[in-house]
Amino acid sequence: MSVAIITGASVGLGAEFIKFIPKVYPEIDEYWVIARRTEKLEALKEQYPDKNVVPLPYDLSKEETYEEFHDYLKEKKPDVKLLINNAGVGDLCDFATADYHKQMLQCNLNVRGLTVVTNLVLKYMKENSAVVNVASIASFVPNANMAVYCSTKAYVLSFSRAVRFELKKRKINVLAVCPGPMSTEFIDVANITGRSKTFETLPYCNPSDVAYKSLKAAKKGKGVYTNKVFYKFYRVLARIVPHRWLMYLSKT
């Protein structure tokens, strides 16, 4: 039985992935959905009565979660065809005066959570499977006022590339997804709504489009996927223009 594991699955982009997995990976039989809010996961399961959805209410910001997930994997011994690391959080702030709890949460969830989940799950993945790590256009250039968030996403991009190289011999692909802003819960949770002219003027990406095209890119063996021509150009620009200059444009 083939399994897909999706973190941050209860809302937003995570929930969109579930819609499109059957179109790109029809061989997957079971969906393990991970998020901290049990009621959201149960609602997700009810939304897809035709799918075998397994809610796993884990809070990936807490260390004890990983032992619990590790034990669950050892018990079930799943054949994982697809791992989607979508769980993440941001915070628009002045770093020097920011709440340290929020900064620590970003590191714990965006970096530690993604890293440990990937490490645990890879032991149950075979050839022609894929890992999809949700990074961001913020991974291309450091962003003032989102210093920790963009740094964690730069880690995700670098980590994805390195692990992808390691896994070539196992024929397991790793894709880093680098979308622009989307109208999801993330914007409110990150304290961005009404506080950033940059976010108000940037073109927004459609979560459904990002999910579907990311899955297709993963299956094709791509290493990085960026939605919209505007952000593809920004990605190229970040390779050739000094970051100290681009930071004036990317300031949130």
Short mmCIF file of C-alpha atoms in Angstrom, two decimals:
data_model
loop_
_atom_site.label_atom_id
_atom_site.label_comp_id
_atom_site.label_asym_id
_atom_site.label_seq_id
_atom_site.Cartn_x
_atom_site.Cartn_y
_atom_site.Cartn_z
CA MET A 1 0.00 0.00 0.00
CA SER A 2 1.52 3.32 -1.13
CA VAL A 3 1.38 6.24 1.27
CA ALA A 4 1.59 10.02 0.91
CA ILE A 5 2.57 12.02 4.00
CA ILE A 6 1.67 15.71 4.10
CA THR A 7 2.65 18.04 6.95
CA GLY A 8 0.77 21.27 7.52
CA ALA A 9 -2.07 19.50 5.78
CA SER A 10 -5.11 20.98 7.49
CA VAL A 11 -5.46 24.27 5.55
CA GLY A 12 -3.97 26.35 2.76
CA LEU A 13 -1.42 24.86 0.41
CA GLY A 14 -1.25 21.62 2.39
CA ALA A 15 -4.93 20.95 1.86
CA GLU A 16 -4.57 21.81 -1.84
CA PHE A 17 -1.93 19.13 -2.30
CA ILE A 18 -4.44 16.48 -1.24
CA LYS A 19 -6.79 17.50 -4.04
CA PHE A 20 -4.23 16.91 -6.77
CA ILE A 21 -2.20 13.93 -5.57
CA PRO A 22 -4.64 11.45 -7.22
CA LYS A 23 -4.15 13.15 -10.59
CA VAL A 24 -0.34 12.98 -10.47
CA TYR A 25 0.21 9.97 -8.21
CA PRO A 26 -2.85 7.74 -8.79
CA GLU A 27 -0.99 4.78 -7.31
CA ILE A 28 -1.14 6.26 -3.79
CA ASP A 29 -3.64 4.44 -1.56
CA GLU A 30 -3.37 6.23 1.79
CA TYR A 31 -2.91 9.82 2.92
CA TRP A 32 -1.28 10.55 6.26
CA VAL A 33 -2.12 14.15 7.12
CA ILE A 34 -0.12 15.87 9.85
CA ALA A 35 -1.09 19.09 11.65
CA ARG A 36 -1.53 20.16 15.25
CA ARG A 37 -5.30 20.88 15.14
CA THR A 38 -7.22 17.63 15.44
CA GLU A 39 -10.56 19.18 14.48
CA LYS A 40 -9.13 20.50 11.20
CA LEU A 41 -7.73 17.08 10.33
CA GLU A 42 -11.02 15.37 11.09
CA ALA A 43 -12.83 17.89 8.89
CA LEU A 44 -10.33 17.13 6.14
CA LYS A 45 -11.03 13.42 6.45
CA GLU A 46 -14.77 14.05 6.16
CA GLN A 47 -14.14 16.19 3.08
CA TYR A 48 -12.63 13.20 1.27
CA PRO A 49 -14.78 10.17 2.10
CA ASP A 50 -13.50 8.43 -1.04
CA LYS A 51 -9.89 8.61 0.15
CA ASN A 52 -8.18 6.70 2.93
CA VAL A 53 -7.16 9.74 5.02
CA VAL A 54 -5.29 9.05 8.27
CA PRO A 55 -5.22 12.10 10.63
CA LEU A 56 -2.03 12.41 12.68
CA PRO A 57 -2.40 15.34 15.11
CA TYR A 58 1.27 16.08 15.71
CA ASP A 59 2.69 19.45 16.72
CA LEU A 60 6.01 19.52 14.87
CA SER A 61 7.27 22.43 16.96
CA LYS A 62 7.53 20.07 19.95
CA GLU A 63 10.40 17.64 20.33
CA GLU A 64 8.37 14.80 21.82
CA THR A 65 6.35 14.63 18.60
CA TYR A 66 9.25 13.08 16.73
CA GLU A 67 9.56 10.08 19.04
CA GLU A 68 5.84 9.46 18.65
CA PHE A 69 6.06 9.71 14.85
CA HIS A 70 9.18 7.52 14.83
CA ASP A 71 7.35 4.81 16.76
CA TYR A 72 4.32 5.06 14.46
CA LEU A 73 6.51 4.59 11.41
CA LYS A 74 8.23 1.57 12.93
CA GLU A 75 4.83 0.03 13.72
CA LYS A 76 3.25 0.65 10.31
CA LYS A 77 6.34 0.23 8.10
CA PRO A 78 4.71 2.21 5.27
CA ASP A 79 5.74 2.25 1.62
CA VAL A 80 6.00 6.04 1.33
CA LYS A 81 5.67 7.20 -2.26
CA LEU A 82 5.43 10.92 -1.52
CA LEU A 83 6.48 13.15 1.39
CA ILE A 84 5.33 16.77 1.34
CA ASN A 85 6.93 19.00 3.97
CA ASN A 86 4.54 21.93 3.94
CA ALA A 87 4.33 22.89 7.64
CA GLY A 88 5.81 26.32 8.24
CA VAL A 89 5.30 29.69 9.88
CA GLY A 90 6.57 33.25 9.48
CA ASP A 91 6.63 36.54 11.38
CA LEU A 92 6.80 40.06 9.97
CA CYS A 93 8.76 42.02 12.57
CA ASP A 94 11.77 44.06 13.53
CA PHE A 95 14.10 41.32 14.69
CA ALA A 96 15.81 43.29 17.49
CA THR A 97 12.50 43.91 19.27
CA ALA A 98 10.64 40.75 18.20
CA ASP A 99 9.10 38.16 20.50
CA TYR A 100 11.75 35.46 20.84
CA HIS A 101 9.09 32.73 21.08
CA LYS A 102 7.95 33.49 17.53
CA GLN A 103 11.52 33.47 16.24
CA MET A 104 12.22 30.16 17.94
CA LEU A 105 8.99 28.68 16.56
CA GLN A 106 10.07 29.49 13.00
CA CYS A 107 13.39 27.70 13.52
CA ASN A 108 11.75 24.73 15.19
CA LEU A 109 9.01 24.23 12.61
CA ASN A 110 10.56 25.43 9.36
CA VAL A 111 14.00 23.88 9.91
CA ARG A 112 13.98 21.22 12.60
CA GLY A 113 10.54 19.88 11.74
CA LEU A 114 11.25 19.52 8.04
CA THR A 115 14.70 18.05 8.65
CA VAL A 116 13.67 15.44 11.19
CA VAL A 117 10.51 14.35 9.37
CA THR A 118 12.52 13.89 6.17
CA ASN A 119 15.18 11.89 7.97
CA LEU A 120 12.61 9.61 9.59
CA VAL A 121 10.52 9.05 6.46
CA LEU A 122 13.35 8.43 3.99
CA LYS A 123 13.96 5.06 5.61
CA TYR A 124 10.56 4.01 4.23
CA MET A 125 10.94 5.37 0.70
CA LYS A 126 11.93 3.39 -2.39
CA GLU A 127 13.00 4.36 -5.90
CA ASN A 128 10.67 6.54 -8.00
CA SER A 129 9.32 8.25 -4.88
CA ALA A 130 9.62 11.97 -4.13
CA VAL A 131 10.10 14.51 -1.35
CA VAL A 132 8.49 17.93 -1.84
CA ASN A 133 9.83 20.66 0.46
CA VAL A 134 7.93 23.94 0.51
CA ALA A 135 10.44 26.79 0.57
CA SER A 136 9.63 30.29 -0.72
CA ILE A 137 10.82 33.06 -3.01
CA ALA A 138 12.14 34.43 0.31
CA SER A 139 14.85 31.77 0.05
CA PHE A 140 16.50 33.59 -2.87
CA VAL A 141 17.49 36.85 -1.13
CA PRO A 142 17.56 37.86 2.57
CA ASN A 143 14.42 39.82 3.49
CA ALA A 144 14.60 42.61 6.04
CA ASN A 145 11.74 42.42 8.56
CA MET A 146 11.41 38.70 7.92
CA ALA A 147 15.00 37.85 8.76
CA VAL A 148 14.37 34.51 10.46
CA TYR A 149 11.71 33.34 8.01
CA CYS A 150 13.78 33.96 4.87
CA SER A 151 16.81 32.37 6.53
CA THR A 152 14.87 29.23 7.38
CA LYS A 153 13.59 29.02 3.80
CA ALA A 154 17.12 29.48 2.45
CA TYR A 155 17.97 26.46 4.58
CA VAL A 156 15.10 24.50 3.03
CA LEU A 157 16.34 25.28 -0.49
CA SER A 158 19.95 24.39 0.31
CA PHE A 159 18.95 21.27 2.25
CA SER A 160 16.73 20.09 -0.61
CA ARG A 161 19.48 20.46 -3.18
CA ALA A 162 22.03 18.63 -1.04
CA VAL A 163 19.75 15.73 -0.14
CA ARG A 164 18.56 15.47 -3.74
CA PHE A 165 22.17 14.97 -4.80
CA GLU A 166 22.65 12.27 -2.14
CA LEU A 167 19.48 10.43 -3.14
CA LYS A 168 20.17 10.22 -6.87
CA LYS A 169 21.65 6.76 -6.42
CA ARG A 170 18.39 5.65 -4.76
CA LYS A 171 16.32 7.27 -7.55
CA ILE A 172 14.40 9.39 -5.06
CA ASN A 173 13.74 12.97 -6.16
CA VAL A 174 13.71 16.01 -3.89
CA LEU A 175 11.92 19.14 -5.06
CA ALA A 176 12.09 22.56 -3.43
CA VAL A 177 8.93 24.57 -4.12
CA CYS A 178 9.52 28.33 -4.06
CA PRO A 179 6.19 30.13 -4.52
CA GLY A 180 5.40 33.78 -4.07
CA PRO A 181 2.76 34.97 -1.59
CA MET A 182 -0.57 33.16 -1.53
CA SER A 183 -3.91 34.07 0.05
CA THR A 184 -3.74 31.52 2.83
CA GLU A 185 -3.82 31.48 6.62
CA PHE A 186 -0.06 32.08 6.60
CA ILE A 187 -0.50 35.80 5.79
CA ASP A 188 -2.55 36.48 8.93
CA VAL A 189 -0.52 34.21 11.22
CA ALA A 190 2.70 35.92 10.09
CA ASN A 191 1.22 39.31 11.05
CA ILE A 192 1.52 40.56 7.46
CA THR A 193 -2.06 41.64 6.71
CA GLY A 194 -2.25 45.43 6.41
CA ARG A 195 1.38 45.90 7.48
CA SER A 196 3.39 45.39 4.30
CA LYS A 197 3.23 47.46 1.10
CA THR A 198 5.44 44.86 -0.56
CA PHE A 199 2.94 42.07 0.06
CA GLU A 200 0.11 44.33 -1.07
CA THR A 201 1.77 45.03 -4.44
CA LEU A 202 3.32 41.64 -5.29
CA PRO A 203 1.37 39.29 -7.61
CA TYR A 204 -0.17 36.48 -5.59
CA CYS A 205 0.09 32.82 -6.56
CA ASN A 206 -2.90 30.50 -6.68
CA PRO A 207 -2.46 27.69 -4.11
CA SER A 208 -4.21 25.14 -6.34
CA ASP A 209 -1.93 25.99 -9.23
CA VAL A 210 1.16 25.79 -7.01
CA ALA A 211 0.14 22.40 -5.59
CA TYR A 212 -0.69 20.79 -8.93
CA LYS A 213 2.36 22.07 -10.81
CA SER A 214 4.67 21.24 -7.91
CA LEU A 215 3.50 17.64 -7.91
CA LYS A 216 4.02 17.38 -11.66
CA ALA A 217 7.51 18.89 -11.31
CA ALA A 218 8.36 16.41 -8.57
CA LYS A 219 7.28 13.46 -10.68
CA LYS A 220 9.32 14.75 -13.63
CA GLY A 221 12.41 14.81 -11.44
CA LYS A 222 12.81 18.59 -11.19
CA GLY A 223 14.88 20.05 -8.36
CA VAL A 224 13.27 23.49 -7.94
CA TYR A 225 9.86 24.83 -8.93
CA THR A 226 8.87 28.50 -8.88
CA ASN A 227 5.39 29.67 -9.86
CA LYS A 228 4.79 32.67 -12.18
CA VAL A 229 7.17 34.27 -14.68
CA PHE A 230 7.65 37.27 -12.35
CA TYR A 231 9.16 35.07 -9.64
CA LYS A 232 11.13 32.95 -12.08
CA PHE A 233 12.81 36.18 -13.21
CA TYR A 234 13.45 37.17 -9.58
CA ARG A 235 15.08 33.78 -9.00
CA VAL A 236 17.45 34.38 -11.93
CA LEU A 237 18.10 37.95 -10.79
CA ALA A 238 19.10 36.67 -7.35
CA ARG A 239 21.89 34.65 -8.97
CA ILE A 240 23.52 37.55 -10.80
CA VAL A 241 22.79 40.73 -8.81
CA PRO A 242 24.47 41.31 -5.41
CA HIS A 243 22.05 40.56 -2.58
CA ARG A 244 22.91 43.81 -0.81
CA TRP A 245 21.24 45.61 -3.72
CA LEU A 246 18.27 43.29 -4.08
CA MET A 247 17.51 43.57 -0.37
CA TYR A 248 16.13 47.07 -1.03
CA LEU A 249 13.60 45.50 -3.40
CA SER A 250 12.82 42.49 -1.23
CA LYS A 251 12.31 44.43 2.02
CA THR A 252 8.97 43.54 3.55
#
